[in-house]
Amino acid sequence: GAGQARDLPLAGRYVVITAGGTREPLDPVRFLGNRSSGKQGVALARAAAAAGARVHLVAAHMDVPAPGNVEVTRVETALELREAALAAAEGADVVIMAAAVADFRPAQPADAKIKKRDDVADPVVVLVRNPDILRELVTRRAEHDGGPELIVGFAAETGDAETGVFEYARQKLERKGCDLLVLNQVGKDLVFGQDSTAITILDRDGSAPASFSGSKDATAAAIIERVGSALKPR
Ligand code: CTP
Ligand code: CA
């Protein structure tokens, strides 16, 4: 009936989701990239739209098409993603940073295609740090009134001998200051680009972590459900 859309958990909410992997130019034809497929972000966009939200997807390079029912801004680099995400976040209720943002970019991309030459030394690439967009979203919210009610970060972590995967995730949540952190456990049979995944949702209040595994659609639905229940009712 007419009341149906209103009853959806994210009805009337505006959700910004970043997805895919940024590409940092070395020259006009080459880039530094990463293996992010964009599948998780796209699944989140679909799940948020299905939950009744207005969705704006800020998409870096993705192996999969964007959903048809969401607004899409395409970006290449971390700097472009920053611009687009900060602009889209104006008035957003929720920002979900699912994109794999390059930590570094070539300091001085060449204007012309780099050629190999026998008379000069092989090139050395100098990298500089990209801005941390998630931290910037959190800092901006703290400095101004308003801002997104919920800021969600992602982390792909593996544990090591000294520190477990949850401990790394907990530290990242503290460092970033976001409200929720979705831990993607990367390991032996859990690889980039796969359709199934195992995630754990951590929150800043230190509630018990909630783990889910299954298809990216199923885990996205679980994340969106958690987002819905973390928002103050209105
Ligand atoms: N992120 C971001 N801006 C960056 C790097 C990361 O907004 N320049 C966001 C990602 O989209 C993700 C979260 O921060 O939501 C965590 O990313 P991750 O790469 O795990 O964290 P880093 O702080 O870059 O730490 P690490 O050294 O482990 O890569
Ligand atoms: Ca990183």
PDB file of C-alpha atoms and ligand atoms in Angstrom:
ATOM      1  CA  GLY A   1       0.000   0.000   0.000  1.00  0.00           C
ATOM      2  CA  ALA A   2       0.971   3.682   0.086  1.00  0.00           C
ATOM      3  CA  GLY A   3       2.676   3.302   3.464  1.00  0.00           C
ATOM      4  CA  GLN A   4       5.105   0.640   2.277  1.00  0.00           C
ATOM      5  CA  ALA A   5       8.057   2.777   1.188  1.00  0.00           C
ATOM      6  CA  ARG A   6       7.856   4.821   4.396  1.00  0.00           C
ATOM      7  CA  ASP A   7       8.143   1.667   6.478  1.00  0.00           C
ATOM      8  CA  LEU A   8      11.472   0.658   4.979  1.00  0.00           C
ATOM      9  CA  PRO A   9      14.360   0.981   7.490  1.00  0.00           C
ATOM     10  CA  LEU A  10      16.251   3.668   5.514  1.00  0.00           C
ATOM     11  CA  ALA A  11      13.237   5.514   4.111  1.00  0.00           C
ATOM     12  CA  GLY A  12      13.980   9.236   3.888  1.00  0.00           C
ATOM     13  CA  ARG A  13      17.701   8.732   4.506  1.00  0.00           C
ATOM     14  CA  TYR A  14      20.528   9.856   2.239  1.00  0.00           C
ATOM     15  CA  VAL A  15      23.435   7.400   2.093  1.00  0.00           C
ATOM     16  CA  VAL A  16      26.805   8.028   0.422  1.00  0.00           C
ATOM     17  CA  ILE A  17      28.897   4.976  -0.445  1.00  0.00           C
ATOM     18  CA  THR A  18      32.397   4.999  -1.919  1.00  0.00           C
ATOM     19  CA  ALA A  19      33.432   1.908  -3.842  1.00  0.00           C
ATOM     20  CA  GLY A  20      36.126   0.409  -6.039  1.00  0.00           C
ATOM     21  CA  GLY A  21      39.842   1.059  -6.182  1.00  0.00           C
ATOM     22  CA  THR A  22      41.531   4.357  -6.937  1.00  0.00           C
ATOM     23  CA  ARG A  23      44.115   4.632  -9.719  1.00  0.00           C
ATOM     24  CA  GLU A  24      47.074   6.959  -9.339  1.00  0.00           C
ATOM     25  CA  PRO A  25      48.708   8.077 -12.588  1.00  0.00           C
ATOM     26  CA  LEU A  26      52.379   7.474 -13.322  1.00  0.00           C
ATOM     27  CA  ASP A  27      52.052   8.970 -16.798  1.00  0.00           C
ATOM     28  CA  PRO A  28      49.130   9.443 -19.238  1.00  0.00           C
ATOM     29  CA  VAL A  29      48.840   5.699 -19.902  1.00  0.00           C
ATOM     30  CA  ARG A  30      49.938   4.036 -16.643  1.00  0.00           C
ATOM     31  CA  PHE A  31      48.752   4.008 -13.058  1.00  0.00           C
ATOM     32  CA  LEU A  32      49.277   2.449  -9.647  1.00  0.00           C
ATOM     33  CA  GLY A  33      46.133   0.548  -8.756  1.00  0.00           C
ATOM     34  CA  ASN A  34      44.805  -2.134  -6.459  1.00  0.00           C
ATOM     35  CA  ARG A  35      42.713  -5.263  -6.740  1.00  0.00           C
ATOM     36  CA  SER A  36      39.449  -3.906  -5.347  1.00  0.00           C
ATOM     37  CA  SER A  37      36.557  -5.120  -7.527  1.00  0.00           C
ATOM     38  CA  GLY A  38      33.926  -2.731  -6.226  1.00  0.00           C
ATOM     39  CA  LYS A  39      31.573  -5.660  -5.577  1.00  0.00           C
ATOM     40  CA  GLN A  40      31.185  -4.946  -1.876  1.00  0.00           C
ATOM     41  CA  GLY A  41      30.403  -1.271  -2.417  1.00  0.00           C
ATOM     42  CA  VAL A  42      27.954  -2.033  -5.200  1.00  0.00           C
ATOM     43  CA  ALA A  43      26.240  -4.657  -3.021  1.00  0.00           C
ATOM     44  CA  LEU A  44      25.988  -2.041  -0.238  1.00  0.00           C
ATOM     45  CA  ALA A  45      24.513   0.494  -2.655  1.00  0.00           C
ATOM     46  CA  ARG A  46      21.900  -2.026  -3.792  1.00  0.00           C
ATOM     47  CA  ALA A  47      21.089  -3.023  -0.204  1.00  0.00           C
ATOM     48  CA  ALA A  48      20.770   0.599   0.931  1.00  0.00           C
ATOM     49  CA  ALA A  49      18.494   1.440  -2.015  1.00  0.00           C
ATOM     50  CA  ALA A  50      16.407  -1.658  -1.279  1.00  0.00           C
ATOM     51  CA  ALA A  51      16.123  -0.425   2.315  1.00  0.00           C
ATOM     52  CA  GLY A  52      14.560   2.791   1.015  1.00  0.00           C
ATOM     53  CA  ALA A  53      17.556   5.154   1.059  1.00  0.00           C
ATOM     54  CA  ARG A  54      18.517   7.704  -1.546  1.00  0.00           C
ATOM     55  CA  VAL A  55      21.968   6.467  -2.503  1.00  0.00           C
ATOM     56  CA  HIS A  56      24.926   8.303  -4.023  1.00  0.00           C
ATOM     57  CA  LEU A  57      27.716   5.971  -5.130  1.00  0.00           C
ATOM     58  CA  VAL A  58      31.149   7.544  -5.539  1.00  0.00           C
ATOM     59  CA  ALA A  59      32.804   4.960  -7.747  1.00  0.00           C
ATOM     60  CA  ALA A  60      36.513   4.577  -8.360  1.00  0.00           C
ATOM     61  CA  HIS A  61      37.553   1.796 -10.735  1.00  0.00           C
ATOM     62  CA  MET A  62      35.154  -1.168 -10.477  1.00  0.00           C
ATOM     63  CA  ASP A  63      35.004  -4.525 -12.270  1.00  0.00           C
ATOM     64  CA  VAL A  64      31.219  -4.546 -11.998  1.00  0.00           C
ATOM     65  CA  PRO A  65      28.523  -2.144 -13.219  1.00  0.00           C
ATOM     66  CA  ALA A  66      26.921   0.345 -10.844  1.00  0.00           C
ATOM     67  CA  PRO A  67      23.288  -0.365  -9.896  1.00  0.00           C
ATOM     68  CA  GLY A  68      20.755   1.437 -12.076  1.00  0.00           C
ATOM     69  CA  ASN A  69      18.730   2.990  -9.263  1.00  0.00           C
ATOM     70  CA  VAL A  70      21.436   5.069  -7.573  1.00  0.00           C
ATOM     71  CA  GLU A  71      23.224   8.328  -8.377  1.00  0.00           C
ATOM     72  CA  VAL A  72      26.801   7.667  -9.505  1.00  0.00           C
ATOM     73  CA  THR A  73      29.883   9.894  -9.584  1.00  0.00           C
ATOM     74  CA  ARG A  74      32.891   8.339 -11.299  1.00  0.00           C
ATOM     75  CA  VAL A  75      36.396   9.117 -10.047  1.00  0.00           C
ATOM     76  CA  GLU A  76      39.918   7.891 -10.773  1.00  0.00           C
ATOM     77  CA  THR A  77      42.298   9.077  -8.081  1.00  0.00           C
ATOM     78  CA  ALA A  78      42.197   9.390  -4.291  1.00  0.00           C
ATOM     79  CA  LEU A  79      42.205  13.194  -4.629  1.00  0.00           C
ATOM     80  CA  GLU A  80      39.184  13.039  -6.953  1.00  0.00           C
ATOM     81  CA  LEU A  81      37.467  10.600  -4.612  1.00  0.00           C
ATOM     82  CA  ARG A  82      38.079  12.977  -1.713  1.00  0.00           C
ATOM     83  CA  GLU A  83      36.487  15.909  -3.579  1.00  0.00           C
ATOM     84  CA  ALA A  84      33.480  13.868  -4.673  1.00  0.00           C
ATOM     85  CA  ALA A  85      32.954  12.157  -1.310  1.00  0.00           C
ATOM     86  CA  LEU A  86      33.199  15.377   0.722  1.00  0.00           C
ATOM     87  CA  ALA A  87      30.754  17.109  -1.637  1.00  0.00           C
ATOM     88  CA  ALA A  88      28.337  14.168  -1.636  1.00  0.00           C
ATOM     89  CA  ALA A  89      28.549  13.930   2.168  1.00  0.00           C
ATOM     90  CA  GLU A  90      26.907  17.373   2.538  1.00  0.00           C
ATOM     91  CA  GLY A  91      23.511  16.585   3.995  1.00  0.00           C
ATOM     92  CA  ALA A  92      24.152  12.840   4.127  1.00  0.00           C
ATOM     93  CA  ASP A  93      22.823  10.777   7.022  1.00  0.00           C
ATOM     94  CA  VAL A  94      25.348   8.004   6.455  1.00  0.00           C
ATOM     95  CA  VAL A  95      28.728   7.786   4.708  1.00  0.00           C
ATOM     96  CA  ILE A  96      30.187   4.340   4.053  1.00  0.00           C
ATOM     97  CA  MET A  97      33.832   4.294   2.940  1.00  0.00           C
ATOM     98  CA  ALA A  98      34.037   0.960   1.130  1.00  0.00           C
ATOM     99  CA  ALA A  99      36.517   2.211  -1.478  1.00  0.00           C
ATOM    100  CA  ALA A 100      40.104   0.986  -1.528  1.00  0.00           C
ATOM    101  CA  VAL A 101      41.861   4.341  -1.458  1.00  0.00           C
ATOM    102  CA  ALA A 102      45.531   4.377  -2.484  1.00  0.00           C
ATOM    103  CA  ASP A 103      47.645   5.375   0.498  1.00  0.00           C
ATOM    104  CA  PHE A 104      50.252   6.940  -1.807  1.00  0.00           C
ATOM    105  CA  ARG A 105      50.401   8.532  -5.250  1.00  0.00           C
ATOM    106  CA  PRO A 106      53.319   9.239  -7.572  1.00  0.00           C
ATOM    107  CA  ALA A 107      54.635  12.652  -6.525  1.00  0.00           C
ATOM    108  CA  GLN A 108      55.135  13.875 -10.064  1.00  0.00           C
ATOM    109  CA  PRO A 109      53.172  12.042 -12.760  1.00  0.00           C
ATOM    110  CA  ALA A 110      54.950  12.430 -16.119  1.00  0.00           C
ATOM    111  CA  ASP A 111      53.206  14.657 -18.680  1.00  0.00           C
ATOM    112  CA  ALA A 112      54.185  12.353 -21.507  1.00  0.00           C
ATOM    113  CA  LYS A 113      54.464   8.576 -21.700  1.00  0.00           C
ATOM    114  CA  ILE A 114      57.623   7.396 -19.969  1.00  0.00           C
ATOM    115  CA  LYS A 115      60.005   5.841 -22.522  1.00  0.00           C
ATOM    116  CA  LYS A 116      62.828   3.469 -21.836  1.00  0.00           C
ATOM    117  CA  ARG A 117      66.095   4.951 -22.909  1.00  0.00           C
ATOM    118  CA  ASP A 118      69.566   3.537 -22.993  1.00  0.00           C
ATOM    119  CA  ASP A 119      71.215   6.900 -22.396  1.00  0.00           C
ATOM    120  CA  VAL A 120      69.493   7.719 -19.061  1.00  0.00           C
ATOM    121  CA  ALA A 121      69.022   5.760 -15.839  1.00  0.00           C
ATOM    122  CA  ASP A 122      65.809   3.804 -15.279  1.00  0.00           C
ATOM    123  CA  PRO A 123      63.155   5.854 -13.494  1.00  0.00           C
ATOM    124  CA  VAL A 124      62.609   5.829  -9.749  1.00  0.00           C
ATOM    125  CA  VAL A 125      59.061   6.562  -8.626  1.00  0.00           C
ATOM    126  CA  VAL A 126      58.708   8.846  -5.605  1.00  0.00           C
ATOM    127  CA  LEU A 127      55.424   8.480  -3.737  1.00  0.00           C
ATOM    128  CA  VAL A 128      53.609  10.961  -1.509  1.00  0.00           C
ATOM    129  CA  ARG A 129      50.848  10.285   1.008  1.00  0.00           C
ATOM    130  CA  ASN A 130      47.222  10.723  -0.021  1.00  0.00           C
ATOM    131  CA  PRO A 131      44.827  12.424   2.395  1.00  0.00           C
ATOM    132  CA  ASP A 132      42.887  10.122   4.706  1.00  0.00           C
ATOM    133  CA  ILE A 133      39.324  10.780   3.599  1.00  0.00           C
ATOM    134  CA  LEU A 134      37.665   8.788   6.371  1.00  0.00           C
ATOM    135  CA  ARG A 135      39.547  10.720   9.036  1.00  0.00           C
ATOM    136  CA  GLU A 136      38.735  13.974   7.300  1.00  0.00           C
ATOM    137  CA  LEU A 137      35.009  13.142   7.333  1.00  0.00           C
ATOM    138  CA  VAL A 138      35.234  12.432  11.064  1.00  0.00           C
ATOM    139  CA  THR A 139      37.283  15.586  11.775  1.00  0.00           C
ATOM    140  CA  ARG A 140      34.934  17.808   9.770  1.00  0.00           C
ATOM    141  CA  ARG A 141      31.937  16.427  11.617  1.00  0.00           C
ATOM    142  CA  ALA A 142      33.610  17.174  14.953  1.00  0.00           C
ATOM    143  CA  GLU A 143      34.491  20.736  13.892  1.00  0.00           C
ATOM    144  CA  HIS A 144      31.106  21.718  12.482  1.00  0.00           C
ATOM    145  CA  ASP A 145      27.623  21.044  13.679  1.00  0.00           C
ATOM    146  CA  GLY A 146      25.681  18.499  11.717  1.00  0.00           C
ATOM    147  CA  GLY A 147      27.460  16.212   9.328  1.00  0.00           C
ATOM    148  CA  PRO A 148      26.623  12.556   8.801  1.00  0.00           C
ATOM    149  CA  GLU A 149      25.073  10.844  11.798  1.00  0.00           C
ATOM    150  CA  LEU A 150      26.945   7.679  10.946  1.00  0.00           C
ATOM    151  CA  ILE A 151      30.390   7.303   9.371  1.00  0.00           C
ATOM    152  CA  VAL A 152      31.390   3.752   8.500  1.00  0.00           C
ATOM    153  CA  GLY A 153      34.909   2.603   7.670  1.00  0.00           C
ATOM    154  CA  PHE A 154      36.161  -0.623   6.173  1.00  0.00           C
ATOM    155  CA  ALA A 155      39.352  -2.506   6.884  1.00  0.00           C
ATOM    156  CA  ALA A 156      40.857  -5.521   5.203  1.00  0.00           C
ATOM    157  CA  GLU A 157      43.207  -7.052   7.716  1.00  0.00           C
ATOM    158  CA  THR A 158      45.211 -10.166   8.297  1.00  0.00           C
ATOM    159  CA  GLY A 159      46.498 -10.973  11.755  1.00  0.00           C
ATOM    160  CA  ASP A 160      50.166 -11.717  12.370  1.00  0.00           C
ATOM    161  CA  ALA A 161      52.220 -13.426  15.062  1.00  0.00           C
ATOM    162  CA  GLU A 162      51.988 -10.568  17.581  1.00  0.00           C
ATOM    163  CA  THR A 163      48.589  -9.055  16.912  1.00  0.00           C
ATOM    164  CA  GLY A 164      45.273 -10.705  16.096  1.00  0.00           C
ATOM    165  CA  VAL A 165      43.038  -9.474  13.327  1.00  0.00           C
ATOM    166  CA  PHE A 166      40.427  -8.088  15.769  1.00  0.00           C
ATOM    167  CA  GLU A 167      43.063  -6.182  17.676  1.00  0.00           C
ATOM    168  CA  TYR A 168      44.255  -4.520  14.451  1.00  0.00           C
ATOM    169  CA  ALA A 169      40.654  -3.670  13.579  1.00  0.00           C
ATOM    170  CA  ARG A 170      40.003  -2.261  17.063  1.00  0.00           C
ATOM    171  CA  GLN A 171      43.108  -0.064  16.775  1.00  0.00           C
ATOM    172  CA  LYS A 172      42.039   1.151  13.330  1.00  0.00           C
ATOM    173  CA  LEU A 173      38.568   2.037  14.628  1.00  0.00           C
ATOM    174  CA  GLU A 174      40.177   4.122  17.404  1.00  0.00           C
ATOM    175  CA  ARG A 175      42.592   5.804  15.020  1.00  0.00           C
ATOM    176  CA  LYS A 176      39.944   6.673  12.450  1.00  0.00           C
ATOM    177  CA  GLY A 177      37.298   7.737  14.952  1.00  0.00           C
ATOM    178  CA  CYS A 178      34.468   6.428  12.779  1.00  0.00           C
ATOM    179  CA  ASP A 179      31.269   5.032  14.315  1.00  0.00           C
ATOM    180  CA  LEU A 180      31.360   1.562  12.791  1.00  0.00           C
ATOM    181  CA  LEU A 181      34.210  -0.372  11.252  1.00  0.00           C
ATOM    182  CA  VAL A 182      33.559  -3.316   8.982  1.00  0.00           C
ATOM    183  CA  LEU A 183      36.411  -5.777   9.117  1.00  0.00           C
ATOM    184  CA  ASN A 184      36.954  -7.864   6.021  1.00  0.00           C
ATOM    185  CA  GLN A 185      38.973 -10.863   7.012  1.00  0.00           C
ATOM    186  CA  VAL A 186      41.400 -11.494   4.209  1.00  0.00           C
ATOM    187  CA  GLY A 187      43.082 -14.841   4.319  1.00  0.00           C
ATOM    188  CA  LYS A 188      43.664 -18.074   2.523  1.00  0.00           C
ATOM    189  CA  ASP A 189      40.310 -18.693   0.805  1.00  0.00           C
ATOM    190  CA  LEU A 190      39.060 -15.132   1.185  1.00  0.00           C
ATOM    191  CA  VAL A 191      40.435 -13.240  -1.763  1.00  0.00           C
ATOM    192  CA  PHE A 192      39.733  -9.938  -3.479  1.00  0.00           C
ATOM    193  CA  GLY A 193      37.130 -10.133  -6.219  1.00  0.00           C
ATOM    194  CA  GLN A 194      35.340 -13.155  -4.817  1.00  0.00           C
ATOM    195  CA  ASP A 195      31.593 -13.237  -4.428  1.00  0.00           C
ATOM    196  CA  SER A 196      31.593 -14.535  -0.885  1.00  0.00           C
ATOM    197  CA  THR A 197      33.112 -12.868   2.109  1.00  0.00           C
ATOM    198  CA  ALA A 198      33.423 -12.912   5.897  1.00  0.00           C
ATOM    199  CA  ILE A 199      32.925  -9.662   7.784  1.00  0.00           C
ATOM    200  CA  THR A 200      32.803  -8.450  11.359  1.00  0.00           C
ATOM    201  CA  ILE A 201      31.165  -5.191  12.431  1.00  0.00           C
ATOM    202  CA  LEU A 202      32.849  -3.335  15.288  1.00  0.00           C
ATOM    203  CA  ASP A 203      31.502  -0.186  16.898  1.00  0.00           C
ATOM    204  CA  ARG A 204      33.058   2.623  18.892  1.00  0.00           C
ATOM    205  CA  ASP A 205      31.033   1.835  21.992  1.00  0.00           C
ATOM    206  CA  GLY A 206      32.800  -1.498  22.189  1.00  0.00           C
ATOM    207  CA  SER A 207      29.702  -3.690  21.861  1.00  0.00           C
ATOM    208  CA  ALA A 208      30.355  -7.309  21.009  1.00  0.00           C
ATOM    209  CA  PRO A 209      31.611  -7.636  17.424  1.00  0.00           C
ATOM    210  CA  ALA A 210      29.006  -9.139  15.065  1.00  0.00           C
ATOM    211  CA  SER A 211      30.279 -11.522  12.398  1.00  0.00           C
ATOM    212  CA  PHE A 212      28.607 -12.579   9.154  1.00  0.00           C
ATOM    213  CA  SER A 213      29.711 -14.670   6.217  1.00  0.00           C
ATOM    214  CA  GLY A 214      28.117 -15.409   2.891  1.00  0.00           C
ATOM    215  CA  SER A 215      27.607 -13.674  -0.422  1.00  0.00           C
ATOM    216  CA  LYS A 216      28.517 -10.014  -0.743  1.00  0.00           C
ATOM    217  CA  ASP A 217      24.793  -9.311  -1.099  1.00  0.00           C
ATOM    218  CA  ALA A 218      24.026 -11.124   2.169  1.00  0.00           C
ATOM    219  CA  THR A 219      26.827  -9.433   4.097  1.00  0.00           C
ATOM    220  CA  ALA A 220      25.863  -6.049   2.589  1.00  0.00           C
ATOM    221  CA  ALA A 221      22.292  -6.579   3.789  1.00  0.00           C
ATOM    222  CA  ALA A 222      23.617  -7.335   7.293  1.00  0.00           C
ATOM    223  CA  ILE A 223      25.734  -4.147   7.267  1.00  0.00           C
ATOM    224  CA  ILE A 224      22.806  -2.035   6.051  1.00  0.00           C
ATOM    225  CA  GLU A 225      20.552  -3.537   8.702  1.00  0.00           C
ATOM    226  CA  ARG A 226      23.100  -2.583  11.351  1.00  0.00           C
ATOM    227  CA  VAL A 227      23.353   0.928   9.902  1.00  0.00           C
ATOM    228  CA  GLY A 228      19.563   1.213  10.078  1.00  0.00           C
ATOM    229  CA  SER A 229      19.449   0.185  13.710  1.00  0.00           C
ATOM    230  CA  ALA A 230      22.359   2.488  14.661  1.00  0.00           C
ATOM    231  CA  LEU A 231      20.504   5.587  13.357  1.00  0.00           C
ATOM    232  CA  LYS A 232      18.362   7.480  15.826  1.00  0.00           C
ATOM    233  CA  PRO A 233      14.727   6.899  14.977  1.00  0.00           C
ATOM    234  CA  ARG A 234      12.830   9.899  13.657  1.00  0.00           C
TER     235      ARG A 234
HETATM  236  N1  CTP B   1      40.635   5.372   3.710  1.00  0.00           N
HETATM  237  C1  CTP B   1      40.420   6.695   3.377  1.00  0.00           C
HETATM  238  N2  CTP B   1      41.448   7.442   2.856  1.00  0.00           N
HETATM  239  C2  CTP B   1      42.662   6.893   2.669  1.00  0.00           C
HETATM  240  C3  CTP B   1      42.894   5.552   3.030  1.00  0.00           C
HETATM  241  C4  CTP B   1      41.848   4.813   3.545  1.00  0.00           C
HETATM  242  O1  CTP B   1      39.311   7.192   3.549  1.00  0.00           O
HETATM  243  N3  CTP B   1      43.623   7.638   2.159  1.00  0.00           N
HETATM  244  C5  CTP B   1      39.521   4.606   4.301  1.00  0.00           C
HETATM  245  C6  CTP B   1      39.121   3.355   3.537  1.00  0.00           C
HETATM  246  O2  CTP B   1      38.132   3.637   2.575  1.00  0.00           O
HETATM  247  C7  CTP B   1      38.592   2.463   4.651  1.00  0.00           C
HETATM  248  C8  CTP B   1      39.410   2.883   5.879  1.00  0.00           C
HETATM  249  O3  CTP B   1      39.939   4.171   5.570  1.00  0.00           O
HETATM  250  O4  CTP B   1      37.242   2.725   4.927  1.00  0.00           O
HETATM  251  C9  CTP B   1      40.514   1.977   6.239  1.00  0.00           C
HETATM  252  O5  CTP B   1      41.380   1.817   5.167  1.00  0.00           O
HETATM  253  P1  CTP B   1      42.738   1.041   5.396  1.00  0.00           P
HETATM  254  O6  CTP B   1      43.514   1.041   4.126  1.00  0.00           O
HETATM  255  O7  CTP B   1      42.426  -0.260   6.042  1.00  0.00           O
HETATM  256  O8  CTP B   1      43.411   1.986   6.504  1.00  0.00           O
HETATM  257  P2  CTP B   1      44.727   2.818   6.523  1.00  0.00           P
HETATM  258  O9  CTP B   1      44.519   3.884   7.544  1.00  0.00           O
HETATM  259  O10 CTP B   1      45.110   3.242   5.153  1.00  0.00           O
HETATM  260  O11 CTP B   1      45.771   1.815   7.146  1.00  0.00           O
HETATM  261  P3  CTP B   1      46.779   0.753   6.462  1.00  0.00           P
HETATM  262  O12 CTP B   1      48.134   1.313   6.695  1.00  0.00           O
HETATM  263  O13 CTP B   1      46.502  -0.519   7.236  1.00  0.00           O
HETATM  264  O14 CTP B   1      46.439   0.622   4.995  1.00  0.00           O
HETATM  265 CA    CA B   2      45.437   1.836   3.367  1.00  0.00          CA
END
